[in-house]
CSV table of C-alpha atoms in Angstrom, one decimal:
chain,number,residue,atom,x,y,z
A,28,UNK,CA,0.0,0.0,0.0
A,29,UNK,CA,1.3,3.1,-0.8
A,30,UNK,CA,0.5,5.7,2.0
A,31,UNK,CA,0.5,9.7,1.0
A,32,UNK,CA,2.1,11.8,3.3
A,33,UNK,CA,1.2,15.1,2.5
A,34,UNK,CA,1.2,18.6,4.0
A,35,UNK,CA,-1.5,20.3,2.6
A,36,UNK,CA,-0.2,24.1,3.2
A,37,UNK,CA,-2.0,26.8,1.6
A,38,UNK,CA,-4.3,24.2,0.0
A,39,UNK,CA,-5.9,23.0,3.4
A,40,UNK,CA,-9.2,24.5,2.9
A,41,UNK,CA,-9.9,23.4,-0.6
A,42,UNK,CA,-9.2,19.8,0.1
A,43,UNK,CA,-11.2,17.2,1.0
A,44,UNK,CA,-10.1,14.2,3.3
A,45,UNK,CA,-11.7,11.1,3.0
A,46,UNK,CA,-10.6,7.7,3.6
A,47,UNK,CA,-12.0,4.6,2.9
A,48,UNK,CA,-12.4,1.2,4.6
A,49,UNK,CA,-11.7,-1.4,2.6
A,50,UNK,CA,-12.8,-4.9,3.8
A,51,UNK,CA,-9.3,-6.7,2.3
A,52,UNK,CA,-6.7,-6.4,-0.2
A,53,UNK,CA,-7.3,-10.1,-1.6
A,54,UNK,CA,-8.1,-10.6,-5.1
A,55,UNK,CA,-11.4,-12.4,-4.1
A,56,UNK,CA,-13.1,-9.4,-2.4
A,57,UNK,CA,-14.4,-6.1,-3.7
A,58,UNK,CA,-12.3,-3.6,-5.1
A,59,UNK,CA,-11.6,-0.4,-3.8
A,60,UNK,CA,-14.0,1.8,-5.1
A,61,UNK,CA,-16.8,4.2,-3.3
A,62,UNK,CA,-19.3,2.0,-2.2
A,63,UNK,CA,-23.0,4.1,-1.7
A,64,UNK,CA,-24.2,2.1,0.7
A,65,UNK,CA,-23.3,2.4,5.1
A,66,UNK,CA,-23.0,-0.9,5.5
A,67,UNK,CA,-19.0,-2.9,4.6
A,68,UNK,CA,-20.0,-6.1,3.4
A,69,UNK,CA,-18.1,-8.9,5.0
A,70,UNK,CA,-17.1,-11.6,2.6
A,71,UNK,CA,-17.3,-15.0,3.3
A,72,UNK,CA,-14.4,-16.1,5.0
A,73,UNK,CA,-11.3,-17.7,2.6
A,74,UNK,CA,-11.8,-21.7,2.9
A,75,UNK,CA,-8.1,-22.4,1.6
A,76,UNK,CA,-5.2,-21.8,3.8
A,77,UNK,CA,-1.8,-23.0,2.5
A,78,UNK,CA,1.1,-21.1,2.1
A,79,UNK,CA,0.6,-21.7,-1.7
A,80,UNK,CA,-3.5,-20.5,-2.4
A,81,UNK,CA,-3.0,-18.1,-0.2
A,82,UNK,CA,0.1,-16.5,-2.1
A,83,UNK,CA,-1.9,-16.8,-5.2
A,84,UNK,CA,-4.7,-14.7,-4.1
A,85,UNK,CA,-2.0,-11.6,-3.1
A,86,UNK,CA,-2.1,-8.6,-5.4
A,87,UNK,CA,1.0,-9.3,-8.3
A,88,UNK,CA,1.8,-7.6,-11.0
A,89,UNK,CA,0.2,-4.4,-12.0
A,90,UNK,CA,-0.8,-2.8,-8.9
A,91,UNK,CA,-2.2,0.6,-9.8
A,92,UNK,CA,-3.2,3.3,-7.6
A,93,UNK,CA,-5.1,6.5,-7.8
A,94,UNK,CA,-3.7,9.3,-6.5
A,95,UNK,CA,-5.2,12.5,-6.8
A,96,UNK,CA,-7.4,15.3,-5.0
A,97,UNK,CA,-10.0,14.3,-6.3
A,98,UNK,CA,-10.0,10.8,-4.7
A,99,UNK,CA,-9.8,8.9,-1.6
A,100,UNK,CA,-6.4,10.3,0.1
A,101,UNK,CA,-6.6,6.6,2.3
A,102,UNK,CA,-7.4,3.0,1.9
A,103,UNK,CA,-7.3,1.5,5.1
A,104,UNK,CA,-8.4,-2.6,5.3
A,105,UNK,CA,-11.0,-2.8,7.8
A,106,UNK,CA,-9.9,-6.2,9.0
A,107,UNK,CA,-13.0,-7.1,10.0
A,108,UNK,CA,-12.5,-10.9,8.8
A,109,UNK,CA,-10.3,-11.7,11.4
A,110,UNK,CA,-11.9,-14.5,13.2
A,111,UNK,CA,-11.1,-14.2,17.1
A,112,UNK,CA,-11.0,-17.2,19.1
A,113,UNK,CA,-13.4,-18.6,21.5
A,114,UNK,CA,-11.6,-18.4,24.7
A,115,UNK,CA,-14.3,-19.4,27.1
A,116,UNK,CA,-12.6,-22.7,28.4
A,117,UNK,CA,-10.1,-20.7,29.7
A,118,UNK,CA,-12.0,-18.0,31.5
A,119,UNK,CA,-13.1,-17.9,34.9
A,120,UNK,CA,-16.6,-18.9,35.3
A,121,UNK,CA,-17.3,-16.3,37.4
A,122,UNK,CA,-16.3,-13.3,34.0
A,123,UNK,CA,-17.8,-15.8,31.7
A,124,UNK,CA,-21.2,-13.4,31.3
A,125,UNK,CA,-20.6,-10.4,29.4
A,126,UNK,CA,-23.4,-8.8,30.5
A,127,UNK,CA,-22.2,-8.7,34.5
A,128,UNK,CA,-20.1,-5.9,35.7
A,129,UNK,CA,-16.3,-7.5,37.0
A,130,UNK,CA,-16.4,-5.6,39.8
A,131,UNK,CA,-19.2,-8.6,41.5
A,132,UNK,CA,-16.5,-11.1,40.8
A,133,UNK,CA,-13.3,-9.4,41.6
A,134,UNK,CA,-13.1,-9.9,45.6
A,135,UNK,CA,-13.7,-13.6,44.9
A,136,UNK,CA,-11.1,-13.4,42.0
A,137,UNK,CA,-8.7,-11.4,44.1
A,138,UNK,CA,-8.9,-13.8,47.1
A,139,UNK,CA,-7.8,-16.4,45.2
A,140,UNK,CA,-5.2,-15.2,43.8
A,141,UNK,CA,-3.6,-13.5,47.1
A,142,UNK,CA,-4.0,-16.3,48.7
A,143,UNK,CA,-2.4,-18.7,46.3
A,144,UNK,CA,0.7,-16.2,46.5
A,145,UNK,CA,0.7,-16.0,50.4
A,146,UNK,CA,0.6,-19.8,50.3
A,147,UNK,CA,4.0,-19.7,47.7
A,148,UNK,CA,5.5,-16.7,50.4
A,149,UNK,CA,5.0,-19.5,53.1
A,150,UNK,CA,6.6,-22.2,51.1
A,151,UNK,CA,9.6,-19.8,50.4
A,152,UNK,CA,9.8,-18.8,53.9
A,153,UNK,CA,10.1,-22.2,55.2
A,154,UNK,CA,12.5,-22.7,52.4
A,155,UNK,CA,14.9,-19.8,53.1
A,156,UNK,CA,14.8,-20.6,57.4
A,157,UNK,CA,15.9,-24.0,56.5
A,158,UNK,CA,19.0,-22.8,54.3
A,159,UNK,CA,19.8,-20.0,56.5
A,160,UNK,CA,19.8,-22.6,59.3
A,161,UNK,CA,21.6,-25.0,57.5
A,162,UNK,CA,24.0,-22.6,57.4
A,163,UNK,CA,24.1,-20.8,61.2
A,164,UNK,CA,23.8,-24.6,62.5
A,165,UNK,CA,27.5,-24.8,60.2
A,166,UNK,CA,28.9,-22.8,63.0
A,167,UNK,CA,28.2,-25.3,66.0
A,168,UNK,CA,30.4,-27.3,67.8
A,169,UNK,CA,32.2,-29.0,65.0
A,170,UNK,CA,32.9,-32.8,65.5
A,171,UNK,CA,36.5,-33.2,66.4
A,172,UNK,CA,35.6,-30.5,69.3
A,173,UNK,CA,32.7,-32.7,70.3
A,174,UNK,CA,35.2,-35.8,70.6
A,175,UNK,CA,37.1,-34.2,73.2
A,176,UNK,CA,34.7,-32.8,75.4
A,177,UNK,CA,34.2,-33.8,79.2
A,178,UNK,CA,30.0,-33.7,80.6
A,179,UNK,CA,29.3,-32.6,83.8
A,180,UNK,CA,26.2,-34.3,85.7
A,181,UNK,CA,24.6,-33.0,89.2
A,182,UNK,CA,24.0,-36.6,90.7
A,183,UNK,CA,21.6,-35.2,93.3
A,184,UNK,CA,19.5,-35.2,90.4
A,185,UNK,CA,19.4,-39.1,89.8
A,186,UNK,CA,17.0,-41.2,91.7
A,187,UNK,CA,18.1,-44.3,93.3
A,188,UNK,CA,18.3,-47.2,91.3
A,189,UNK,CA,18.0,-45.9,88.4
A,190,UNK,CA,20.2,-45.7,85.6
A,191,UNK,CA,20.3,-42.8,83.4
A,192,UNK,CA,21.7,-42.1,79.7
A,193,UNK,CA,24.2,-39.2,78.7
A,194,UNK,CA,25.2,-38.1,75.6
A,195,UNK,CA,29.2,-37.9,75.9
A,196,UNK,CA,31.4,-37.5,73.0
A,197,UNK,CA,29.2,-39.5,70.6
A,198,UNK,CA,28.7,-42.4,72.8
A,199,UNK,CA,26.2,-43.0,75.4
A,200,UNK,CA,27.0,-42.6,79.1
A,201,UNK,CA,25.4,-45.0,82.0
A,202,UNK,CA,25.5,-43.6,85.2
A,203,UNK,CA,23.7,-45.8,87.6
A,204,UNK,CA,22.7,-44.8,91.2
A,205,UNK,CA,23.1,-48.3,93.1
A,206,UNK,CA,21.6,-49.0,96.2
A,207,UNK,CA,22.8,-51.1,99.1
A,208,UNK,CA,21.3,-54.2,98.0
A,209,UNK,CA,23.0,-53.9,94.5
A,210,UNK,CA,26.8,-52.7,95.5
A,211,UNK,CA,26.8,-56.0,98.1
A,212,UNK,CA,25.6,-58.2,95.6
A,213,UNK,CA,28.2,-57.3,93.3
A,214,UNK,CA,31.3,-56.9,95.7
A,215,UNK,CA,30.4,-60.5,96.6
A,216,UNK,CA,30.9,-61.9,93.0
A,217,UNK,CA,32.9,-64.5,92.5
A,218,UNK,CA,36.0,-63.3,90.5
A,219,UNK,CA,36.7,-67.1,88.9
A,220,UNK,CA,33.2,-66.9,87.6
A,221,UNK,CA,33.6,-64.0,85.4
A,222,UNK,CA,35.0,-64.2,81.5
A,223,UNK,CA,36.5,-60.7,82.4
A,224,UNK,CA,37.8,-60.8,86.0
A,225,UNK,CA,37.2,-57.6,87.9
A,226,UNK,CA,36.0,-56.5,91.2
A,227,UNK,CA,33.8,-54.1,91.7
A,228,UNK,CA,35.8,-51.8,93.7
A,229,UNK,CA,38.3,-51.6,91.0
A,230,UNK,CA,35.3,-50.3,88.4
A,231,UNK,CA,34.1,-47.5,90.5
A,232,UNK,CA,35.4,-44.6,92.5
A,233,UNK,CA,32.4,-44.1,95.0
A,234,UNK,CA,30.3,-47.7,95.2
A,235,UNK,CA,27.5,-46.2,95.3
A,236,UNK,CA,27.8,-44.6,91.5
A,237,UNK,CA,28.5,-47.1,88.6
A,238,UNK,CA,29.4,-44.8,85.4
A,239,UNK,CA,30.0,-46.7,82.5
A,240,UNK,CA,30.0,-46.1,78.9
A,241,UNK,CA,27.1,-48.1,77.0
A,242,UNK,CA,28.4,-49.8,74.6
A,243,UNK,CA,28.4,-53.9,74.2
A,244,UNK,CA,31.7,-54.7,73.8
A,245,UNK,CA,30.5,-57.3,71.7
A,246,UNK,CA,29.7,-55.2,68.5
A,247,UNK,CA,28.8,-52.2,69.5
A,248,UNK,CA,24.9,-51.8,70.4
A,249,UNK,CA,23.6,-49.8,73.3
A,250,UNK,CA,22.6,-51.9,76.8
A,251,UNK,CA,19.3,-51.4,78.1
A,252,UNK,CA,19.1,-50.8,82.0
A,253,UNK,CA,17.4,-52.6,84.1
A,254,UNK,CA,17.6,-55.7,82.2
A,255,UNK,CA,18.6,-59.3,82.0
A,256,UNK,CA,19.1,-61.8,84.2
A,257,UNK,CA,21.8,-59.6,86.7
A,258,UNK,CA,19.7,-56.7,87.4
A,259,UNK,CA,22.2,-54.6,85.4
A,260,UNK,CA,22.2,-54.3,81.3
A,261,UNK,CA,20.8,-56.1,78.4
A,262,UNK,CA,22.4,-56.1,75.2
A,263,UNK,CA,19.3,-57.0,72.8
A,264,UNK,CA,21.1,-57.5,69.7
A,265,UNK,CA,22.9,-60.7,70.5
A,266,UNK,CA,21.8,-61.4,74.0
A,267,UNK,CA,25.0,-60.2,76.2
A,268,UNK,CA,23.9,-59.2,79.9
A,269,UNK,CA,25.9,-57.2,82.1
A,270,UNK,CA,25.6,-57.1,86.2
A,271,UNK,CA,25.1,-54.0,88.7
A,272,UNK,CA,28.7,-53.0,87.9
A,273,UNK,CA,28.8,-53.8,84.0
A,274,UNK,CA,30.5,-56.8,84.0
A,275,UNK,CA,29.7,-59.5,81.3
A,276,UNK,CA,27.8,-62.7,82.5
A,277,UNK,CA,26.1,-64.2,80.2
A,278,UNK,CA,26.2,-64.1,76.2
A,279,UNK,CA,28.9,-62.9,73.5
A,280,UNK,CA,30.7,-60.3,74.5
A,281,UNK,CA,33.8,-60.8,75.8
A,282,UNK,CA,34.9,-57.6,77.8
A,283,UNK,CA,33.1,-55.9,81.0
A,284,UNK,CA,32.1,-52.2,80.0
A,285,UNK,CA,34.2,-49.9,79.2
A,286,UNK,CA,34.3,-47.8,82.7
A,287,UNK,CA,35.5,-43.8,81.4
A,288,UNK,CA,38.0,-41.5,83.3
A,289,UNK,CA,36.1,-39.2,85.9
A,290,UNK,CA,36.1,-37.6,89.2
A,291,UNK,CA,33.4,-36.7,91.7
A,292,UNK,CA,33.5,-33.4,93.5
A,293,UNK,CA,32.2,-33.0,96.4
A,294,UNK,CA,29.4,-30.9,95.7
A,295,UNK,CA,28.0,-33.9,94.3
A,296,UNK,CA,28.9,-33.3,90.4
A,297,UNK,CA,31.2,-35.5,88.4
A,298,UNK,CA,33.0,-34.8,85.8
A,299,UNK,CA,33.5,-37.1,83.0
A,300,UNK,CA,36.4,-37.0,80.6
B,18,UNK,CA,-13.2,-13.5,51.8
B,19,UNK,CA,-13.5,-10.6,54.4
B,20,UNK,CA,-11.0,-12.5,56.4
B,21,UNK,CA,-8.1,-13.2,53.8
B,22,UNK,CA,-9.1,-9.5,52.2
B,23,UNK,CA,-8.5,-8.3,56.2
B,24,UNK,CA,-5.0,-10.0,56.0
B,25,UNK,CA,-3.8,-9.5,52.8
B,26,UNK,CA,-4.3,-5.7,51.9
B,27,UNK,CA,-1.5,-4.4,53.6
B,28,UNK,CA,1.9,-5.7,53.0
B,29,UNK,CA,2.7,-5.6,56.8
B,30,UNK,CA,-0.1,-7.4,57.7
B,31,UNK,CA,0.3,-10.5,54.9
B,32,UNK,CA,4.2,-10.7,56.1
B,33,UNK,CA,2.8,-10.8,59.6
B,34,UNK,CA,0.3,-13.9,58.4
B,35,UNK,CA,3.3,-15.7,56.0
B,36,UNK,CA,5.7,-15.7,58.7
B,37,UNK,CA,2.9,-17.2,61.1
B,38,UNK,CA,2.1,-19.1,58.6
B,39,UNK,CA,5.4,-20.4,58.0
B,40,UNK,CA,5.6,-21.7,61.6
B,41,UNK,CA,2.4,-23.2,61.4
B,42,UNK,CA,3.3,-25.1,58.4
B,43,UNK,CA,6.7,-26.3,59.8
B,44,UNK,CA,5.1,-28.1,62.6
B,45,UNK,CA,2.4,-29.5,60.8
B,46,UNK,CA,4.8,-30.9,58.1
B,47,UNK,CA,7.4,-32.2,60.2
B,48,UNK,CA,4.5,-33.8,62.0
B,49,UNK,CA,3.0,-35.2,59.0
B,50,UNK,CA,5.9,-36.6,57.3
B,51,UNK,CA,6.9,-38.1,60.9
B,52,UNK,CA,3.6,-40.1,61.1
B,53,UNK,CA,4.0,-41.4,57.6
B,54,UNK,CA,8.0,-42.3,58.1
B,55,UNK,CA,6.4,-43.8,61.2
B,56,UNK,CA,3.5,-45.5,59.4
B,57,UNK,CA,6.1,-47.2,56.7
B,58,UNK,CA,8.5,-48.6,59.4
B,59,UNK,CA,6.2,-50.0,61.6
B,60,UNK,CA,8.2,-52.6,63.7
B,61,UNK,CA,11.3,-51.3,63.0
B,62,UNK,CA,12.6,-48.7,65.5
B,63,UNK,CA,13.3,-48.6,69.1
B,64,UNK,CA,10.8,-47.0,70.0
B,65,UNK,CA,8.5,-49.7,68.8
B,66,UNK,CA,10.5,-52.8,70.6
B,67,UNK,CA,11.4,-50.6,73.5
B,68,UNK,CA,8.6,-51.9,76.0
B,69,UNK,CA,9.6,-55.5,74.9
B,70,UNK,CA,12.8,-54.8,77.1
B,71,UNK,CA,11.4,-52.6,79.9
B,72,UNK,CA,11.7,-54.5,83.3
């Protein structure tokens, strides 16, 4: 299309401007000439659609156009057989009408979609505290300071006969508060009788305490308290039992438990390790 | 819809509800995906054959 720029000047109030709509520039539809009539006919729509018919029906050749004062100063293509697409499966019921204002649906509309994103802000945030903590965490204790650290226990705190656990240095920590019946029993143990020969007073500093670290010597599991058939420890993965004072009787293992280094103030607090 | 409207106008007020929020959902999901690790080792752990040793 060849488009006329011009500046009419001097001339402005003799000329007229018109422009015309034309429907298309296709061979198959009606040439640009002044139609009498209000109304643009819309043709019916092209059927074919390959690269090749729908060359064939461009304007080539001789392509003439009348330029003048006397004639239209525009053709513009109307465009009006552009077929839109029906988009109503995508739409939101709620606009699907329109007749209804959007104002009646847009609280519901806006709900939704603030609180979809609130729920991805939540998901982030619990994202970004983990990583964050992943890395603050990074900053603890680190292991080889862990594997050379001594606990400190108030025994005042641990009920008589009982046996509690501690965490110390990767390993759990029995410390067992024996009572009268329990420290004669074992002092009157036969040493002959045990696969590792020990007396009781030679395991523990004040009789009336038993610490001991909880492993099995055997291969490794943790003893429960209270257990087995010499009031002392259990060993459930391959049967071992251990006494009052964490000697091996009965089962696999072949050492008594391993008894740590520690000292007990007189405050009533030990200190292992 | 007044509610979430209530919460979510003001930017102060939704960071207020996403950071409650994003407690809320940490406890709930750690608590959830316990159960179901729970759920699918049945049997398995100590805490399961622990009263088969309590004497």
């Amino acid at each position: 299309m060849i488009s006329a720029v011009a500046k009419s000047g001097n001339l402005a109030p003799y000329l007229k401007n018109t422009s015309q709509a034309v429907v298309s520039s296709l061979k198959t539809s009606v040439k640009p000439v002044v139609v009498s009539s209000d109304k643009v006919v819309a043709p019916t729509p092209v059927s074919k659609s390959t690269d090749f018919s729908l060359g064939s029906a461009l304007n080539r050749g001789k392509i003439s156009v009348q330029y003048g004062l006397n004639g239209p100063l525009q053709i513009r293509s109307a465009h009006t057989d552009v077929r839109v697409p029906d988009f109503t499966y995508y739409r939101k019921t709620s606009t699907l009408d329109p007749t209804k204002k959007a104002e009646a649906s847009e609280s519901s509309r806006k709900t939704f979609a603030y609180t979809v994103t609130a729920g991805g802000f939540v998901l982030t945030t619990y994202a970004a505290k983990n990583l964050v903590g992943t890395f603050v965490t990074s900053m603890s204790a680190s292991a080889d300071v862990l594997a050379l650290a001594s606990i400190e226990v108030n025994l005042n705190d641990i009920p008589e006969g009982k046996s509690v656990t501690f965490k110390w240095r990767g390993k759990p920590l029995f410390i067992r508060h024996r009572n009268g019946k329990e420290i004669a029993t074992e002092s009157g143990v036969d040493l002959g009788s045990l696969r590792d020969p020990q007396h009781d007073t030679e395991r523990v500093k004040d009789p009336k305490w038993l610490i001991v670290i909880g492993v099995c010597t055997h291969l490794g599991c943790v003893p429960v308290a209270n257990a087995g058939d010499f009031g002392g420890y259990y060993c459930p993965c391959h049967g071992s039992h251990y006494d009052a004072s964490g000697r091996i009787r009965k089962g696999p293992a072949p050492l008594n438990l391993e008894v740590p280094p520690y000292e007990i103030k007189d405050d009533g607090m030990v200190i292992v390790g | 819809m007044g509610i979430a409207d209530m919460l979510f106008k003001r930017t102060s007020t939704m960071a207020l509800t996403v950071i409650v929020g994003a407690f809320v959902f940490e406890r709930s999901f750690d608590v959830l995906t316990n159960t179901i690790w729970d759920k699918i080792n049945e049997g398995k752990q100590w805490k399961d054959i622990k009263k088969n040793y309590e004497s």
